[in-house]
Short mmCIF file of C-alpha atoms in Angstrom, two decimals:
data_model
loop_
_atom_site.label_atom_id
_atom_site.label_comp_id
_atom_site.label_asym_id
_atom_site.label_seq_id
_atom_site.Cartn_x
_atom_site.Cartn_y
_atom_site.Cartn_z
CA UNK U 1 33.58 -59.69 7.50
CA UNK U 2 35.39 -57.55 5.31
CA UNK U 3 31.56 -56.12 4.46
CA UNK U 4 31.79 -54.90 8.02
CA UNK U 5 33.13 -51.61 7.79
CA UNK U 6 30.35 -50.27 5.64
CA UNK U 7 28.24 -51.07 8.21
CA UNK U 8 26.02 -48.89 10.82
CA UNK U 9 28.27 -48.79 13.55
CA UNK U 10 25.65 -49.03 16.63
CA UNK U 11 27.42 -47.94 19.86
CA UNK U 12 24.89 -48.18 23.49
CA UNK U 13 26.68 -46.96 27.29
CA UNK U 14 26.51 -45.22 30.13
CA UNK U 15 26.60 -42.26 29.10
CA UNK U 16 28.94 -39.92 27.27
CA UNK U 17 30.47 -36.64 27.30
CA UNK U 18 29.97 -35.73 23.41
CA UNK U 19 31.43 -32.83 21.53
CA UNK U 20 29.59 -32.74 18.40
CA UNK U 21 32.29 -30.49 16.61
CA UNK U 22 34.58 -32.18 13.84
CA UNK U 23 37.96 -34.36 15.52
CA UNK U 24 37.21 -33.57 18.77
CA UNK U 25 36.29 -36.82 21.23
CA UNK U 26 32.61 -38.21 22.01
CA UNK U 27 33.98 -40.30 25.27
CA UNK U 28 31.58 -42.86 25.99
CA UNK U 29 31.76 -44.93 30.28
CA UNK U 30 30.28 -47.43 31.49
CA UNK U 31 29.04 -50.83 29.72
CA UNK U 32 29.96 -49.74 26.65
CA UNK U 33 28.68 -52.33 23.80
CA UNK U 34 29.49 -51.38 19.83
CA UNK U 35 27.95 -53.85 17.07
CA UNK U 36 28.80 -53.08 13.34
CA UNK U 37 27.93 -56.27 11.22
CA UNK U 38 30.03 -59.09 13.11
CA UNK U 39 32.04 -57.34 14.79
CA UNK U 40 30.99 -57.16 18.35
CA UNK U 41 33.59 -55.31 21.25
CA UNK U 42 32.48 -54.62 24.71
CA UNK U 43 35.10 -52.33 27.01
CA UNK U 44 34.08 -49.91 30.15
CA UNK U 45 35.61 -46.51 27.64
CA UNK U 46 35.73 -45.76 24.06
CA UNK U 47 36.67 -42.37 23.07
CA UNK U 48 35.21 -42.28 19.09
CA UNK U 49 36.68 -39.77 16.51
CA UNK U 50 35.45 -37.94 13.76
CA UNK U 51 36.29 -35.98 10.52
CA UNK U 52 33.87 -34.56 7.73
CA UNK U 53 30.69 -36.61 9.57
CA UNK U 54 33.06 -40.29 9.53
CA UNK U 55 33.88 -42.31 12.00
CA UNK U 56 38.09 -42.04 11.77
CA UNK U 57 39.06 -44.19 15.03
CA UNK U 58 37.62 -45.93 18.05
CA UNK U 59 39.74 -45.97 21.18
CA UNK U 60 38.32 -48.70 24.08
CA UNK U 61 39.95 -49.60 27.23
CA UNK U 62 38.34 -52.13 29.49
CA UNK U 63 39.47 -54.92 31.88
CA UNK U 64 39.86 -56.07 29.62
CA UNK U 65 38.45 -54.90 26.58
CA UNK U 66 36.84 -57.62 24.47
CA UNK U 67 36.76 -58.12 20.53
CA UNK U 68 34.40 -60.55 18.31
CA UNK U 69 34.58 -61.11 14.32
CA UNK U 70 33.44 -63.55 12.03
CA UNK U 71 35.59 -63.93 9.28
CA UNK U 72 34.82 -64.62 5.39
CA UNK U 73 35.35 -68.01 5.65
CA UNK U 74 32.85 -68.04 8.49
CA UNK U 75 35.40 -68.79 11.61
CA UNK U 76 35.59 -66.64 14.41
CA UNK U 77 38.11 -64.22 15.56
CA UNK U 78 38.24 -63.33 19.08
CA UNK U 79 40.50 -61.28 21.26
CA UNK U 80 41.04 -59.04 24.10
CA UNK U 81 43.81 -56.76 25.78
CA UNK U 82 43.69 -53.48 28.31
CA UNK U 83 43.52 -51.20 24.94
CA UNK U 84 41.88 -51.74 21.52
CA UNK U 85 42.93 -49.30 19.00
CA UNK U 86 40.28 -49.60 15.93
CA UNK U 87 41.48 -47.43 12.90
CA UNK U 88 38.33 -47.21 10.62
CA UNK U 89 39.17 -46.25 7.67
CA UNK U 90 42.67 -48.25 7.93
CA UNK U 91 41.13 -51.36 9.39
CA UNK U 92 43.05 -52.50 11.28
CA UNK U 93 42.77 -53.32 15.40
CA UNK U 94 46.11 -52.75 17.45
CA UNK U 95 45.73 -54.34 20.64
CA UNK U 96 48.03 -53.53 23.76
CA UNK U 97 48.38 -54.81 26.99
CA UNK U 98 47.90 -58.40 27.82
CA UNK U 99 47.13 -59.15 24.48
CA UNK U 100 45.33 -62.43 23.28
CA UNK U 101 43.95 -63.58 20.17
CA UNK U 102 42.18 -66.92 19.77
CA UNK U 103 41.55 -67.95 15.66
CA UNK U 104 41.17 -71.80 15.34
CA UNK U 105 44.48 -71.88 13.56
CA UNK U 106 45.75 -70.97 17.09
CA UNK U 107 46.06 -67.97 19.95
CA UNK U 108 48.75 -65.81 20.32
CA UNK U 109 49.46 -64.16 23.64
CA UNK U 110 51.60 -60.70 23.60
CA UNK U 111 51.75 -57.24 24.84
CA UNK U 112 50.92 -55.52 21.25
CA UNK U 113 48.80 -57.65 18.82
CA UNK U 114 47.92 -56.19 14.96
CA UNK U 115 45.18 -57.05 13.43
CA UNK U 116 44.30 -56.35 9.54
CA UNK U 117 40.21 -57.47 9.33
CA UNK U 118 41.08 -56.37 4.93
CA UNK U 119 43.76 -59.32 4.83
CA UNK U 120 42.90 -61.34 8.54
CA UNK U 121 46.35 -60.87 9.07
CA UNK U 122 47.74 -61.20 12.98
CA UNK U 123 51.24 -59.89 13.40
CA UNK U 124 52.58 -59.45 17.16
CA UNK U 125 55.86 -57.94 19.19
CA UNK U 126 57.87 -55.60 17.82
CA UNK U 127 57.81 -51.42 18.76
CA UNK U 128 58.06 -52.89 22.71
CA UNK U 129 55.82 -56.01 22.36
CA UNK U 130 57.61 -57.81 24.15
CA UNK U 131 57.60 -61.36 23.83
CA UNK U 132 55.03 -63.28 21.70
CA UNK U 133 53.69 -66.87 22.65
CA UNK U 134 51.48 -68.56 19.84
CA UNK U 135 50.14 -72.18 19.78
CA UNK U 136 49.37 -73.51 16.48
CA UNK U 137 45.97 -76.31 16.33
CA UNK U 138 47.01 -79.73 14.37
CA UNK U 139 44.74 -79.18 11.05
CA UNK U 140 41.95 -81.44 12.33
CA UNK U 141 41.57 -79.73 15.11
CA UNK U 142 41.35 -76.88 13.01
CA UNK U 143 38.51 -77.75 10.65
CA UNK U 144 36.10 -78.93 13.76
CA UNK U 145 37.11 -75.78 15.34
CA UNK U 146 36.52 -73.38 12.17
CA UNK U 147 33.13 -75.10 11.84
CA UNK A 1 -41.47 -29.75 74.50
CA UNK A 2 -40.65 -25.85 73.27
CA UNK A 3 -36.55 -26.68 73.76
CA UNK A 4 -37.47 -28.97 70.82
CA UNK A 5 -38.74 -25.87 68.52
CA UNK A 6 -35.83 -23.88 70.12
CA UNK A 7 -32.98 -26.26 69.14
CA UNK A 8 -34.71 -27.19 65.52
CA UNK A 9 -34.87 -23.47 64.88
CA UNK A 10 -31.18 -22.40 66.10
CA UNK A 11 -29.40 -25.41 64.08
CA UNK A 12 -31.81 -24.04 61.24
CA UNK A 13 -30.31 -20.76 61.68
CA UNK A 14 -26.93 -22.16 61.89
CA UNK A 15 -27.55 -23.96 58.74
CA UNK A 16 -28.71 -21.02 56.70
CA UNK A 17 -25.60 -18.99 58.20
CA UNK A 18 -23.29 -21.26 56.99
CA UNK A 19 -24.70 -22.07 53.85
CA UNK A 20 -24.73 -18.16 53.34
CA UNK A 21 -20.52 -18.11 54.55
CA UNK A 22 -19.29 -20.52 51.77
CA UNK A 23 -22.07 -19.00 48.70
CA UNK A 24 -19.40 -15.60 49.88
CA UNK A 25 -16.51 -16.80 50.10
CA UNK A 26 -16.83 -18.72 46.50
CA UNK A 27 -17.47 -15.42 45.01
CA UNK A 28 -14.11 -13.65 46.18
CA UNK A 29 -12.29 -17.22 45.23
CA UNK A 30 -13.49 -16.45 42.23
CA UNK A 31 -12.85 -12.53 41.88
CA UNK A 32 -9.48 -13.96 43.00
CA UNK A 33 -8.65 -16.73 40.45
CA UNK A 34 -9.39 -14.70 37.93
CA UNK A 35 -7.06 -11.80 38.71
CA UNK A 36 -4.41 -14.12 38.99
CA UNK A 37 -5.18 -15.07 36.18
CA UNK A 38 -5.88 -12.22 34.03
CA UNK A 39 -2.01 -11.18 32.69
CA UNK A 40 -1.21 -7.41 32.76
CA UNK A 41 0.16 -7.59 28.90
CA UNK A 42 -0.91 -9.60 26.33
CA UNK A 43 1.18 -9.12 22.71
CA UNK A 44 0.11 -10.53 19.81
CA UNK A 45 2.44 -11.56 16.50
CA UNK A 46 5.25 -9.88 18.36
CA UNK A 47 9.56 -9.98 18.29
CA UNK A 48 11.23 -9.06 21.80
CA UNK A 49 15.05 -8.35 22.16
CA UNK A 50 15.90 -9.51 25.18
CA UNK A 51 19.03 -7.97 26.14
CA UNK A 52 21.68 -9.29 29.21
CA UNK A 53 23.30 -6.74 31.75
CA UNK A 54 25.88 -5.91 29.49
CA UNK A 55 23.05 -5.02 26.78
CA UNK A 56 24.27 -7.51 24.76
CA UNK A 57 21.55 -9.78 22.78
CA UNK A 58 20.80 -12.38 25.37
CA UNK A 59 17.90 -13.78 23.18
CA UNK A 60 15.11 -12.91 20.52
CA UNK A 61 11.59 -14.50 20.88
CA UNK A 62 9.15 -14.40 18.30
CA UNK A 63 5.89 -15.72 18.58
CA UNK A 64 1.86 -15.07 18.22
CA UNK A 65 1.17 -15.03 21.53
CA UNK A 66 2.42 -13.83 25.00
CA UNK A 67 0.60 -13.40 28.39
CA UNK A 68 3.11 -12.30 31.47
CA UNK A 69 1.37 -12.98 34.78
CA UNK A 70 1.83 -9.73 37.17
CA UNK A 71 2.37 -11.81 40.43
CA UNK A 72 5.45 -13.62 39.74
CA UNK A 73 6.27 -11.43 36.55
CA UNK A 74 6.70 -14.68 34.32
CA UNK A 75 5.78 -15.12 30.67
CA UNK A 76 3.78 -17.51 29.37
CA UNK A 77 4.43 -17.92 25.16
CA UNK A 78 2.10 -19.53 22.46
CA UNK A 79 4.65 -21.41 19.76
CA UNK A 80 7.27 -19.76 20.53
CA UNK A 81 10.03 -19.49 18.61
CA UNK A 82 13.64 -18.37 20.42
CA UNK A 83 16.92 -17.58 18.36
CA UNK A 84 19.61 -17.65 20.94
CA UNK A 85 23.23 -15.88 19.27
CA UNK A 86 26.58 -17.29 19.91
CA UNK A 87 29.10 -15.52 22.36
CA UNK A 88 30.50 -12.77 20.87
CA UNK A 89 34.26 -14.27 19.20
CA UNK A 90 32.94 -17.48 20.05
CA UNK A 91 32.83 -20.03 16.73
CA UNK A 92 29.68 -21.91 17.03
CA UNK A 93 26.85 -21.14 15.20
CA UNK A 94 23.47 -19.44 16.43
CA UNK A 95 20.12 -21.16 18.02
CA UNK A 96 17.02 -21.83 16.93
CA UNK A 97 14.70 -23.33 18.93
CA UNK A 98 10.73 -24.35 18.44
CA UNK A 99 8.34 -25.41 20.40
CA UNK A 100 4.41 -25.83 21.50
CA UNK A 101 4.90 -23.69 24.28
CA UNK A 102 7.46 -21.62 26.00
CA UNK A 103 7.87 -20.25 30.01
CA UNK A 104 10.14 -17.18 30.64
CA UNK A 105 11.26 -16.66 34.14
CA UNK A 106 11.13 -13.05 35.77
CA UNK A 107 14.94 -12.42 35.35
CA UNK A 108 15.01 -13.62 31.70
CA UNK A 109 18.04 -16.02 32.48
CA UNK A 110 15.43 -19.48 32.04
CA UNK A 111 13.55 -20.39 28.93
CA UNK A 112 11.26 -23.57 29.66
CA UNK A 113 10.37 -25.30 26.37
CA UNK A 114 7.34 -27.57 26.35
CA UNK A 115 5.77 -29.90 23.41
CA UNK A 116 7.63 -31.44 20.02
CA UNK A 117 10.85 -29.00 20.98
CA UNK A 118 13.40 -28.62 18.54
CA UNK A 119 16.76 -26.82 18.83
CA UNK A 120 18.77 -26.60 15.45
CA UNK A 121 22.25 -25.33 15.11
CA UNK A 122 25.53 -25.83 12.92
CA UNK A 123 28.55 -27.16 13.99
CA UNK A 124 32.62 -25.58 13.66
CA UNK A 125 32.70 -26.99 10.16
CA UNK A 126 28.74 -25.56 9.66
CA UNK A 127 26.81 -29.21 9.59
CA UNK A 128 23.71 -28.82 10.86
CA UNK A 129 23.17 -30.24 14.40
CA UNK A 130 19.52 -30.30 16.08
CA UNK A 131 18.33 -31.49 19.17
CA UNK A 132 15.04 -32.83 19.34
CA UNK A 133 12.70 -33.85 23.28
CA UNK A 134 9.51 -32.62 24.90
CA UNK A 135 11.22 -31.05 27.08
CA UNK A 136 14.14 -27.81 27.31
CA UNK A 137 15.08 -25.78 29.77
CA UNK A 138 17.59 -23.19 28.31
CA UNK A 139 19.82 -20.96 30.13
CA UNK A 140 20.55 -18.15 27.14
CA UNK A 141 23.33 -16.43 29.54
CA UNK A 142 25.23 -19.11 30.34
CA UNK A 143 25.17 -20.98 26.86
CA UNK A 144 23.56 -23.95 27.97
CA UNK A 145 20.96 -26.35 28.12
CA UNK A 146 19.27 -29.16 30.05
CA UNK A 147 16.35 -31.89 29.61
CA UNK A 148 15.22 -34.47 32.24
CA UNK A 149 13.18 -36.65 29.54
CA UNK A 150 14.98 -39.12 26.52
CA UNK A 151 16.23 -36.85 23.88
CA UNK A 152 17.53 -37.07 20.89
CA UNK A 153 20.49 -35.23 19.02
CA UNK A 154 21.13 -35.44 15.37
CA UNK A 155 24.11 -34.33 12.64
CA UNK A 156 24.37 -35.67 9.21
CA UNK A 157 25.69 -39.60 9.76
CA UNK A 158 25.07 -39.49 13.68
CA UNK A 159 22.40 -39.79 16.01
CA UNK A 160 22.14 -39.93 19.57
CA UNK A 161 19.77 -41.32 22.38
CA UNK A 162 19.65 -40.53 25.93
CA UNK A 163 18.35 -39.52 29.50
CA UNK A 164 19.57 -36.23 31.46
CA UNK A 165 20.93 -33.85 28.48
CA UNK A 166 23.25 -31.09 29.96
CA UNK A 167 24.61 -29.47 26.91
CA UNK A 168 27.00 -26.88 26.36
CA UNK A 169 25.09 -24.31 23.08
CA UNK A 170 28.33 -22.79 22.38
CA UNK A 171 30.73 -25.39 22.13
CA UNK A 172 28.37 -27.74 21.51
CA UNK A 173 29.64 -30.31 24.13
CA UNK A 174 26.08 -32.86 25.24
CA UNK A 175 26.35 -34.90 28.11
CA UNK A 176 23.80 -37.62 27.69
CA UNK A 177 23.30 -41.04 30.55
CA UNK A 178 21.93 -44.24 28.90
CA UNK A 179 23.07 -43.30 25.35
CA UNK A 180 22.38 -45.04 22.38
CA UNK A 181 24.45 -44.28 18.97
CA UNK A 182 24.48 -45.12 15.41
CA UNK A 183 27.28 -43.74 13.45
CA UNK A 184 26.08 -44.17 10.27
CA UNK A 185 28.41 -43.80 6.64
CA UNK A 186 27.34 -40.46 4.92
CA UNK A 187 26.64 -40.46 1.21
CA UNK A 188 29.93 -39.08 -0.40
#
């Protein structure tokens, strides 16, 4: 949801190596689980960067890293990729490496997918993102899927 | 008949002797225990500046009571406040470490803080940092701290909980296991 951004972000992991200073990395390893409002990300590692005490970016890797979020219309956005770069300030998520997005309206598979959390827009391919494979679901199955 | 009386007499003497031996041993133990417990010096309401081998301040200690054990040369301290300066030329802030009780090793290389331990400093941007735990082992010259029990590290907008703390007090680098973090948006 667009309100997710203003929620606290809870993260747990097997271990962390964290520099408390600004712009220095706070690295988390092992069973990383992030919850921020309806946003839920699971990964093997996470690298969190802060500036002026605020989170700026979270870079996650996994085999794959997975991401779920409920959209403002109540439907579910699901995604997975080898790397997930969440830019908290710009509210965008860049999925790279076997990226796959699943929404009621259809699925997209590409090597690079950009998801704008503010607008809900999904962009794929470009920047060496390779070919895009997209499947659009017929209207009635969307309604069923949309709940 | 008289061998029975003789045996009884011998038993009585034996019982009396062992009772006397036990009695005198108890007194000797008490004496020695008192000697061990008695510190060779006691300080009240003091400030102690401890220097390292190069003559630089390793830490400053303020407390209402310090007792030194003459046998092993360690110090036991009540409600200590340790002030650990940053390394010369470093950009880390100094640390203030408080607890209910403290212990200093003979070579002053290790401080063990127990009970309501609070270590406070500031990061490179001047933002406060606090480490809270029930046990903290500080190595002032190595600028390092460890803990084997649950520990919480807080900073405006950040709460880090975990176990098996390893902290570099100079670079403010922290390693924790079984970690749970909450990032909050700080008030603008």
